[in-house]
Each structure stands twice: as structure tokens, then as C-alpha cells.
PDB file of C-alpha atoms in Angstrom:
ATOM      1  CA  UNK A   1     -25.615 110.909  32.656  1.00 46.00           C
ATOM      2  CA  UNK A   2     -22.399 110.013  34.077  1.00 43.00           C
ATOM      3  CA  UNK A   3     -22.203 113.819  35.883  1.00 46.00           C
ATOM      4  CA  UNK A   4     -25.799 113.761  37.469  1.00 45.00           C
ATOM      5  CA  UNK A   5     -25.506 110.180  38.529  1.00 44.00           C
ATOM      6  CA  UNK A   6     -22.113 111.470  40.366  1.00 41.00           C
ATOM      7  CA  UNK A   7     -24.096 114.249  41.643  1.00 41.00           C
ATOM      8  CA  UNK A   8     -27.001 112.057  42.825  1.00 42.00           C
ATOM      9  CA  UNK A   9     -23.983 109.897  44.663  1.00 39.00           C
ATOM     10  CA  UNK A  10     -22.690 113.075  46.432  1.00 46.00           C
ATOM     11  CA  UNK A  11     -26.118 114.383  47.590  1.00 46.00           C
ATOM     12  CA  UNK A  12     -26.360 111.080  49.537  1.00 45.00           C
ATOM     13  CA  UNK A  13     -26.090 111.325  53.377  1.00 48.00           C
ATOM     14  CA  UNK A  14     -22.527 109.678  55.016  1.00 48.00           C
ATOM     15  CA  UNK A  15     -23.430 106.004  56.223  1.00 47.00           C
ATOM     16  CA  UNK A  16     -24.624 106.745  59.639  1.00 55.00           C
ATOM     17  CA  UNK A  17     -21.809 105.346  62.563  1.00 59.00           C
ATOM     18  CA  UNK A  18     -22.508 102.730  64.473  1.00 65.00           C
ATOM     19  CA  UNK A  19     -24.130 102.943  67.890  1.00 73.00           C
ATOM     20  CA  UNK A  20     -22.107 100.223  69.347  1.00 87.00           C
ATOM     21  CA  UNK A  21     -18.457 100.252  67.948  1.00 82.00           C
ATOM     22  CA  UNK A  22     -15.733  97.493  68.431  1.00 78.00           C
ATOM     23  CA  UNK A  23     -13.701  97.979  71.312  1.00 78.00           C
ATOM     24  CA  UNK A  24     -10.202  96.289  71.778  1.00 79.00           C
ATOM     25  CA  UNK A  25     -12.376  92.937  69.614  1.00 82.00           C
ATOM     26  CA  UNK A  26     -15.489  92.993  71.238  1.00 87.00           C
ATOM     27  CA  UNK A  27     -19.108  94.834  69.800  1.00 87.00           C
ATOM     28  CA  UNK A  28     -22.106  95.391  72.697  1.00 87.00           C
ATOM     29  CA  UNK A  29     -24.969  94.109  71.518  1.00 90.00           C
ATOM     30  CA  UNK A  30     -28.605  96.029  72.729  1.00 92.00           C
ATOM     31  CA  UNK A  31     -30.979  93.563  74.645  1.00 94.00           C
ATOM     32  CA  UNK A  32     -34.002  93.282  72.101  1.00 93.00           C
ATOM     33  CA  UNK A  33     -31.351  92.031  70.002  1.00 92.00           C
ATOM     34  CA  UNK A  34     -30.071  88.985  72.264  1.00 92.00           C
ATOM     35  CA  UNK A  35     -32.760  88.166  75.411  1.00 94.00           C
ATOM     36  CA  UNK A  36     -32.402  84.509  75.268  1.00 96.00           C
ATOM     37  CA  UNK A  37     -30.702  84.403  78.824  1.00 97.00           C
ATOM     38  CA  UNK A  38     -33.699  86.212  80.223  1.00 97.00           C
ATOM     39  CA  UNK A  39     -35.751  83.428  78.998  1.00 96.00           C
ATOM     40  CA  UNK A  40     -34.643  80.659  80.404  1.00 96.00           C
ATOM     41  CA  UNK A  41     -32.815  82.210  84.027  1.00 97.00           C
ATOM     42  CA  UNK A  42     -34.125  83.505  87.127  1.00 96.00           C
ATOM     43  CA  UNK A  43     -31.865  87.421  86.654  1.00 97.00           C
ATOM     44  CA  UNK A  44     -33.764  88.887  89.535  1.00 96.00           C
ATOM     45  CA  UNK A  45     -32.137  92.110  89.582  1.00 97.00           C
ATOM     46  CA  UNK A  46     -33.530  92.598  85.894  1.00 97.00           C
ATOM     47  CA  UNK A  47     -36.556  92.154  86.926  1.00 96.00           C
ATOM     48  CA  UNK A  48     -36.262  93.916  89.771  1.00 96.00           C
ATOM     49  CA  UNK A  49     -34.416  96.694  88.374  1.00 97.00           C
ATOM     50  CA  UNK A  50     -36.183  97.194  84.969  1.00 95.00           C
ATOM     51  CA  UNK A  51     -39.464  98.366  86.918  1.00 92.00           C
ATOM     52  CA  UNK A  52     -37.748 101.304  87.941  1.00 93.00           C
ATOM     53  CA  UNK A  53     -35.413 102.280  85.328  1.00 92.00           C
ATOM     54  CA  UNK A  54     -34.609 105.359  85.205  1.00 86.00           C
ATOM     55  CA  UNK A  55     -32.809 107.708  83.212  1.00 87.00           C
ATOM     56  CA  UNK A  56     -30.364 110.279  83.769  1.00 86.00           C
ATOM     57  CA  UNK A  57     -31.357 113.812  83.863  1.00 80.00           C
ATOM     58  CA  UNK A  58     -29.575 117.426  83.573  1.00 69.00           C
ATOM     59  CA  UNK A  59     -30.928 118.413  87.042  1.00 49.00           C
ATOM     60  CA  UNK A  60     -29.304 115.205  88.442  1.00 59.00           C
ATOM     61  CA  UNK A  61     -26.555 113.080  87.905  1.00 84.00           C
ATOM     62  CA  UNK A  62     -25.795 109.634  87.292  1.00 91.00           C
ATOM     63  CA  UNK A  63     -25.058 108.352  90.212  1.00 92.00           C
ATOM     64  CA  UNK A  64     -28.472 109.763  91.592  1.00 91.00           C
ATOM     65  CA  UNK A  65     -30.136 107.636  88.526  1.00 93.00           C
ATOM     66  CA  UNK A  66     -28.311 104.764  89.486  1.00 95.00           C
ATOM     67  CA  UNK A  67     -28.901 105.042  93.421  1.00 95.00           C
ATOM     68  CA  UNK A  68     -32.751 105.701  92.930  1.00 94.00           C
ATOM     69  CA  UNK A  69     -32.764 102.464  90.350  1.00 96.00           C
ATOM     70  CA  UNK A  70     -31.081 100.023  93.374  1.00 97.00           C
ATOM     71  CA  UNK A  71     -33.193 101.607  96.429  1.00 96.00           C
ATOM     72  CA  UNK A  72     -36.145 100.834  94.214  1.00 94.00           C
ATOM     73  CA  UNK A  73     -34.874  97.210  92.905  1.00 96.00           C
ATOM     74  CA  UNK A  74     -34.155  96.539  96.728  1.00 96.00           C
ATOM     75  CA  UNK A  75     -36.367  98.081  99.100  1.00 94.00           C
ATOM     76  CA  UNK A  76     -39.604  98.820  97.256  1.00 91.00           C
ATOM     77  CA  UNK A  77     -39.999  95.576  94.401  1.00 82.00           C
ATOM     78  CA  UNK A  78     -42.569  92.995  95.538  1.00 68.00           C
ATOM     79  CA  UNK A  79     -43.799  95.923  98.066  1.00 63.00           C
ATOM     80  CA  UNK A  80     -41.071  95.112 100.623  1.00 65.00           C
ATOM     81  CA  UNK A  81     -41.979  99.135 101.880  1.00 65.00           C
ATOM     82  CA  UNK A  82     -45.868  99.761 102.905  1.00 64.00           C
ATOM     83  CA  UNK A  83     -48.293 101.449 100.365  1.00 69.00           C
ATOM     84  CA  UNK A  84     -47.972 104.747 102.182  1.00 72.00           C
ATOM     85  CA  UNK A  85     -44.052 104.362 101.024  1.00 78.00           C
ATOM     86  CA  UNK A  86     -43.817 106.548  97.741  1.00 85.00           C
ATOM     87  CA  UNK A  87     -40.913 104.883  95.170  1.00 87.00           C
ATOM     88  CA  UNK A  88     -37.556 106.422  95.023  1.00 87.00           C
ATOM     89  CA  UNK A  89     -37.097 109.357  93.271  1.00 86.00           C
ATOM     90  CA  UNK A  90     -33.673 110.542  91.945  1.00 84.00           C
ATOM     91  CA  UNK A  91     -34.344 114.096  92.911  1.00 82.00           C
ATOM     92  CA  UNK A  92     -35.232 113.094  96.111  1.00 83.00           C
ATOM     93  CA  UNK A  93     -32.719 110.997  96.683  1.00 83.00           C
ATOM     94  CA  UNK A  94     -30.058 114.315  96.083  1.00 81.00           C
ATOM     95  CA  UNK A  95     -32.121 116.454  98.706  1.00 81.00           C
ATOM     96  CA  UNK A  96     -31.548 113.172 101.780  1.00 82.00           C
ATOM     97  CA  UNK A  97     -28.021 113.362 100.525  1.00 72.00           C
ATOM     98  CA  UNK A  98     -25.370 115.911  98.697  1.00 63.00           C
ATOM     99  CA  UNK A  99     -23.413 113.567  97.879  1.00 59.00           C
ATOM    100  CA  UNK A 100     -25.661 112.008  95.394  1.00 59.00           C
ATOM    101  CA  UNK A 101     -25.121 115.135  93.233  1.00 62.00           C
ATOM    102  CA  UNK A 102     -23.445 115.523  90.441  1.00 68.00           C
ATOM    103  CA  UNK A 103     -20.170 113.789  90.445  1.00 78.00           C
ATOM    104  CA  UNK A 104     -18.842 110.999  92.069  1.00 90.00           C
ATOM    105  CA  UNK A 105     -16.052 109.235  92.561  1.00 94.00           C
ATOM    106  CA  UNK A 106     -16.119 105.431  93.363  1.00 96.00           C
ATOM    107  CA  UNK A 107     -16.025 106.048  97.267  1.00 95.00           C
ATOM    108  CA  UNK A 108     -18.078 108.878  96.880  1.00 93.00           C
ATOM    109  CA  UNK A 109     -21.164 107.007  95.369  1.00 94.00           C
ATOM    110  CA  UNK A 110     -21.014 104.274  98.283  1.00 96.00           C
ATOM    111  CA  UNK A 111     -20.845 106.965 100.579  1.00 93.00           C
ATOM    112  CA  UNK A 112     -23.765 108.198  99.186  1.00 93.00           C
ATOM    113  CA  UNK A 113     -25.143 104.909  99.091  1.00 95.00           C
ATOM    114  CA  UNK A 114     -24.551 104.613 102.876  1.00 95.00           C
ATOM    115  CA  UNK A 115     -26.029 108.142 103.807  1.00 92.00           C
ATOM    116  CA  UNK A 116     -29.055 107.367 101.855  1.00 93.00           C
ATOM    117  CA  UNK A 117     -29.686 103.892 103.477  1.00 95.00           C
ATOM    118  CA  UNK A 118     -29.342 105.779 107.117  1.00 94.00           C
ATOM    119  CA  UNK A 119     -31.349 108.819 106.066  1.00 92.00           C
ATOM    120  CA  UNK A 120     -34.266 106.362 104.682  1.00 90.00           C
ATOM    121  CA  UNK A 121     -34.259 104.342 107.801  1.00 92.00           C
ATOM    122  CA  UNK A 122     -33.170 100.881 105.847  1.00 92.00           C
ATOM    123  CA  UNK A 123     -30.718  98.599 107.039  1.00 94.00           C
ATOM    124  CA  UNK A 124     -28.555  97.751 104.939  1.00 96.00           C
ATOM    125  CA  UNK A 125     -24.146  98.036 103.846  1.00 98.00           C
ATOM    126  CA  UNK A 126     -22.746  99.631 100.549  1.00 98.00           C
ATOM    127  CA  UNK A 127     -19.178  98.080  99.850  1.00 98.00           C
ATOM    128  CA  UNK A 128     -17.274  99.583  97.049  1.00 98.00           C
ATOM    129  CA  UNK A 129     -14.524  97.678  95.314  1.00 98.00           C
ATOM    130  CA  UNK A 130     -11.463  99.083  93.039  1.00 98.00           C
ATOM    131  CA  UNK A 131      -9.515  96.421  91.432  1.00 97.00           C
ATOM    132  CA  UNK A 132      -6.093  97.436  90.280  1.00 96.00           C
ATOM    133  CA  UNK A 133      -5.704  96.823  86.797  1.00 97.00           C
ATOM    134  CA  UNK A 134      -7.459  94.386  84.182  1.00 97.00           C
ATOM    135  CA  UNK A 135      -5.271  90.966  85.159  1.00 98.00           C
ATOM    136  CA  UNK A 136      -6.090  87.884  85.005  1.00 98.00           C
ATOM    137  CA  UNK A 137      -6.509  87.547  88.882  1.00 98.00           C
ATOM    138  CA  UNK A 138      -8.891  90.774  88.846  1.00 98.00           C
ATOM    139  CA  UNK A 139     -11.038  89.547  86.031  1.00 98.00           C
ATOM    140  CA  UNK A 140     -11.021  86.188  88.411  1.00 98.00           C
ATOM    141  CA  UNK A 141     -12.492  88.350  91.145  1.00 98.00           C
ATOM    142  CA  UNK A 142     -14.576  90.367  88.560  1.00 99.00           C
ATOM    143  CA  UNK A 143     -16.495  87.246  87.621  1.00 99.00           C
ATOM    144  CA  UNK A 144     -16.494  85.996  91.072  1.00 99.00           C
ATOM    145  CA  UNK A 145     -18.404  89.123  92.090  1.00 99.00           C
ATOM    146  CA  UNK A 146     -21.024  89.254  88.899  1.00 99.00           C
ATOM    147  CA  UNK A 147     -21.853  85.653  89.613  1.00 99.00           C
ATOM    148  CA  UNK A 148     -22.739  86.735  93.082  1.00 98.00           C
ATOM    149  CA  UNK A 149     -24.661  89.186  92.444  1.00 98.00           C
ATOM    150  CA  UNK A 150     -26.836  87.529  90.203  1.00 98.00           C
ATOM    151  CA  UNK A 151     -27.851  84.874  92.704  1.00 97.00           C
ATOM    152  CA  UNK A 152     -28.506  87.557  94.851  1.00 96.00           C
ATOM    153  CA  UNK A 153     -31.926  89.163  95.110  1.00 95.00           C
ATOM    154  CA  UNK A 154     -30.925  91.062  98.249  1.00 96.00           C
ATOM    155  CA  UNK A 155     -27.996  92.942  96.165  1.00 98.00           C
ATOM    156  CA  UNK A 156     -27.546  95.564  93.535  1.00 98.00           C
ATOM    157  CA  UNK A 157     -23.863  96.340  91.744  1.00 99.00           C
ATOM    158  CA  UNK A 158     -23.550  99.524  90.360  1.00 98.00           C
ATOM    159  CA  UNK A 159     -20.918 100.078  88.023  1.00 99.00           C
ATOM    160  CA  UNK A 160     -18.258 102.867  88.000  1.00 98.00           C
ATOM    161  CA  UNK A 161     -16.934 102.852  84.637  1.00 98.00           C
ATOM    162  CA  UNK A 162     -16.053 104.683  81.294  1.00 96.00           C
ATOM    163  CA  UNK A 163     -18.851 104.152  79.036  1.00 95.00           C
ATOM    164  CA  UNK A 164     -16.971 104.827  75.618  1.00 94.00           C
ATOM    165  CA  UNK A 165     -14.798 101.434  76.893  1.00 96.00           C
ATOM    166  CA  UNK A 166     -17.633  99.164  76.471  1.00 96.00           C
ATOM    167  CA  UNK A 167     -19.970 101.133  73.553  1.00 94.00           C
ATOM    168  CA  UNK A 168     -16.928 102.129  71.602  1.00 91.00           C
ATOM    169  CA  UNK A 169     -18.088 105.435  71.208  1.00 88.00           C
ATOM    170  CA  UNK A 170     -15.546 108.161  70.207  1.00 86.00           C
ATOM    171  CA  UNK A 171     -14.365 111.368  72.197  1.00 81.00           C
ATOM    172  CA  UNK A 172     -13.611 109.631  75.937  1.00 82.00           C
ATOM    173  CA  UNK A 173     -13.130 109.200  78.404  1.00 89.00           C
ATOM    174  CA  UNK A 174     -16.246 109.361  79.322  1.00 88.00           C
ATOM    175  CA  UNK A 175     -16.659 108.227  83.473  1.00 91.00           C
ATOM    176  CA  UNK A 176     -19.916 107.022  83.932  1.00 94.00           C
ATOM    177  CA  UNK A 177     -22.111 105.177  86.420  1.00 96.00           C
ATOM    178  CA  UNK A 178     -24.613 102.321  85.858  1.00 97.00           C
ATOM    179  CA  UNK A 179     -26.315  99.225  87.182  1.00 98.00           C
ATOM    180  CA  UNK A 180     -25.811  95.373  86.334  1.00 99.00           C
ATOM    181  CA  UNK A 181     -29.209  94.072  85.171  1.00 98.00           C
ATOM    182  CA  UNK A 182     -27.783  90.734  84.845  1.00 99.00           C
ATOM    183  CA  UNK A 183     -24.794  88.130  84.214  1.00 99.00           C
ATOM    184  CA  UNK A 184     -24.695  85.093  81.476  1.00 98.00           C
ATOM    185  CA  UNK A 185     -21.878  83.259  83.442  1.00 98.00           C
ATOM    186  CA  UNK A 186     -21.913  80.825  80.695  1.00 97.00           C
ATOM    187  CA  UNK A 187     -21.321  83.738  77.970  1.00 97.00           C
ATOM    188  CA  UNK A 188     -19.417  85.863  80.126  1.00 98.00           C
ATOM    189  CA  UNK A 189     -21.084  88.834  79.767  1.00 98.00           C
ATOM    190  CA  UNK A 190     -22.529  91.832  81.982  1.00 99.00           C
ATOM    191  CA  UNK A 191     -26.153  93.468  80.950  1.00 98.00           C
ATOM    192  CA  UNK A 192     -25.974  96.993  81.632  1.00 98.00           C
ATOM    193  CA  UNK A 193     -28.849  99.303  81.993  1.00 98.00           C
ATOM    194  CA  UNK A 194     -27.530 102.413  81.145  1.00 96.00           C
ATOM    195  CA  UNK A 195     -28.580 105.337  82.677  1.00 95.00           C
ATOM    196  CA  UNK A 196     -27.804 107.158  79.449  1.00 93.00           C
ATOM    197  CA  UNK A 197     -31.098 107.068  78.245  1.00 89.00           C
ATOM    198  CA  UNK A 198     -30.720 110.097  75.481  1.00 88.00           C
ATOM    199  CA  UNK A 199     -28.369 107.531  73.583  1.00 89.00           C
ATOM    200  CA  UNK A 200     -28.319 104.152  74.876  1.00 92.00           C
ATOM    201  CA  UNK A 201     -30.904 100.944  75.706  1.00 94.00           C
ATOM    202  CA  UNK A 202     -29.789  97.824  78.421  1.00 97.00           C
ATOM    203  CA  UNK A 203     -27.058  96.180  76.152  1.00 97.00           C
ATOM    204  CA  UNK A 204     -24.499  93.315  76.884  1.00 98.00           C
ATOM    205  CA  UNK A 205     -20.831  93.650  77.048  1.00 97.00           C
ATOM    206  CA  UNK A 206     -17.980  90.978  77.548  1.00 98.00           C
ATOM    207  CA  UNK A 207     -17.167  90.877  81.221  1.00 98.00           C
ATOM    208  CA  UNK A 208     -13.873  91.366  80.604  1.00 97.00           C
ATOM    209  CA  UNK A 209     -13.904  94.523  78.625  1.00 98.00           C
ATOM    210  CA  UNK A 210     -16.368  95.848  81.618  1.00 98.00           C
ATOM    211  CA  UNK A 211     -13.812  94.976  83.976  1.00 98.00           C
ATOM    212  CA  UNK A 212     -11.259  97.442  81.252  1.00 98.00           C
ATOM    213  CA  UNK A 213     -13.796  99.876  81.956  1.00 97.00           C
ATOM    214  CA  UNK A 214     -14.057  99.895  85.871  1.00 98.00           C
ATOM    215  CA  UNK A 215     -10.247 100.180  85.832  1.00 98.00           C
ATOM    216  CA  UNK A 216      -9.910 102.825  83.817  1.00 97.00           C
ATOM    217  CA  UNK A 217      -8.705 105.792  85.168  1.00 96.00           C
ATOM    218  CA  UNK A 218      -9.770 109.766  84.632  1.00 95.00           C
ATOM    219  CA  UNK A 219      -8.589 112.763  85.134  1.00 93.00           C
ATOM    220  CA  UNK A 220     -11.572 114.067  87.053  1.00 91.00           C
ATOM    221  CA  UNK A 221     -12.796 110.702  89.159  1.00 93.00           C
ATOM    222  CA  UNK A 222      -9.628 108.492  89.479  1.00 95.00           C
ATOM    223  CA  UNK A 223     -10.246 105.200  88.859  1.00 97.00           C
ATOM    224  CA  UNK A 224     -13.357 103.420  88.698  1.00 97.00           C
ATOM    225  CA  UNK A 225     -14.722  99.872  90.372  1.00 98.00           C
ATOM    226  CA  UNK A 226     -18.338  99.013  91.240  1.00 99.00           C
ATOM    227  CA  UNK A 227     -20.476  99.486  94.787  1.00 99.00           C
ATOM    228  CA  UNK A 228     -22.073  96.287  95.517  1.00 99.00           C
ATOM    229  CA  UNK A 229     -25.502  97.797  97.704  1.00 98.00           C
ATOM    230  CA  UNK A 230     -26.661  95.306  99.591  1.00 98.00           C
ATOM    231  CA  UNK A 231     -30.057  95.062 101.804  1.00 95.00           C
ATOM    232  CA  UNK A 232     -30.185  92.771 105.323  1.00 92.00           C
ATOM    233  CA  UNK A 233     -31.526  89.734 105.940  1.00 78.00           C
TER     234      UNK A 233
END
């Protein structure tokens, strides 16, 4: 009995690994697990933004998913565009502009940002920022920045960042791009709506281990920040 039980033990499949790993203390946590803050606050960009999200695909990158999920937030939710306006589509989006390709640096995607914006006829600014290191003084400006942008319907952050610094996720670096669906000043954390679709759903991370992850620094892209688009007035 003692040999078959043993048997029965080994034929068992490994414990599956977590989705969202502890990274340097803190655990993301997926939205349909925590979306008390969406209850009781305003979060227009997640509102804005969930309408059109979007995920990444093999024929385009990231940054196009990303670019096609602000333009949308910004210029076509509450039908700010006329009804002969189609939405923004991500492969689009690459054919206005190259550099919304596969790719991009941080000052590459608000180029982008900015090409698209002209080529579309909007008015409108894309500002990137890089903050040097994670500090105390850059997670001050970090915050300072989120808490903008959530009172902000007229704005979209998009997130340069290594993914595997917030999910945990083995195997990185792993540069990635992203938007902010929201921010729980009170909690201090950042919803992100992950453009990586195949694996991930919106989930919360600490603001400061974000801000670890738009520091970061890869081979391939540099370091990262986040491009704050921004329509007029």
C-alpha cells in the first residue's frame, strides 16, 4: 500500500506557480480580486480606457497597443470625434507612424505619440519623463505625477517599464509598455492594464515598486519612465 500510495503521490502534477510572485515584499493583486476603489472614485481614465482595451498582438507591438488604448481613451470616449470617425486601431496606428512599430524606447514612444497626434489632425502634447533612480525624491515626483493624472480626464500615462518588476515573473528583464487605468492615492498603488493579454488581466501594484520598474534599465531600451499624452483644452 505504502508503494502505490507513493506512486499515486509522484503521478501528481507540480503545484502550479503563481501568476503574481512577490517582488522585493510586495504581491500584485488582479482587479476582480480588489475593485473597491472603483466603487466609490471617479478613475476616469478606467473608464475611459477599459472601453478600448486592447491587447498586444504579434503583428504589432506594445507600444502600438498602448498608443491605440490612449487615442481611444482621449479623443474618441463620450464621442469627442464625429460618427464618421472610426476608433483607433493599433494596426493603423503603425501605418500613420513607423515609429509605433515594434520597439521603443521611452523617447521613441512619445515621439510616436507626437507623430500620431499630427498625422490624426488632434491637438494635443506627449511629454515623456525618465526619473533617475528609485529615491525618495523620485518616488515624491512619481506620486505627484499618478495623482495628476487621475484627476485628469484630458490625460493618459503610459508606462515604460519591466513587467517581471511588478508581476514577479521569472526570466527578465522583460521591457514592456502599458497604461495607468487608475491611482488609489490613499493605498498607494498604480492599476495597470496590461497589454499582455496572453498572460495577464488589469492588476494593482505598489507605486513604489512601479516606480523600480520605470527605472529599470535594459540592455536593448535603456531605461524606462512613462509618456504622459495629453489632449488640449
Amino acid at each position: 500500500m505504502k508503494i502505490i500510495a507513493l506512486l499515486l503521490l509522484a503521478a501528481l502534477p507540480a503545484a502550479a506557480a503563481p501568476k503574481y510572485a512577490p517582488a522585493d515584499g510586495h504581491t500584485a493583486a488582479p482587479l476582480w480580486s480588489d475593485s473597491a476603489y472603483l466603487k466609490k472614485a471617479a478613475a476616469p481614465d478606467y473608464w475611459n480606457l477599459s472601453s478600448f482595451y486592447m491587447p498586444q498582438r504579434k503583428g504589432w507591438s506594445v507600444g502600438a497597443a498602448s498608443l491605440s488604448m490612449a487615442f481611444n481613451a482621449l479623443f474618441s470616449a463620450g464621442r469627442e470625434r464625429g460618427d464618421e470617425d472610426e476608433n483607433f486601431d493599433p494596426q493603423r496606428l503603425v501605418e500613420l507612424s513607423s515609429a509605433a512599430s515594434h520597439g521603443l524606447t521611452l523617447t521613441a514612444l512619445a515621439g510616436a505619440a507626437r507623430d500620431l497626434l499630427a498625422a490624426c489632425g488632434l491637438r494635443g502634447e506627449a511629454l515623456a519623463t525618465e526619473l533617475p533612480d528609485a529615491s525618495a525624491q523620485s518616488l515624491k515626483i512619481f506620486r505627484a505625477a499618478l495623482a495628476a493624472n487621475e484627476r485628469d480626464p484630458r490625460d493618459v500615462m503610459l508606462l515604460h517599464f519591466t513587467q517581471d518588476t511588478v508581476t514577479g515573473a521569472p526570466g527578465g528583464p522583460f521591457a514592456h509598455i502599458s497604461p495607468v487605468g487608475a491611482y488609489d492615492a490613499k493605498t498607494r498603488r498604480v492599476l495597470v492594464l496590461d497589454t499582455d493579454r496572453k498572460w495577464y488581466e488589469p492588476y494593482w501594484a505598489a507605486d513604489e515598486q512601479v516606480l523600480k520598474a520605470v527605472t529599470a534599465v535594459t540592455p536593448k531600451y535603456g531605461r524606462g519612465g512613462f509618456v504622459v499624452i495629453r489632449r488640449a483644452r
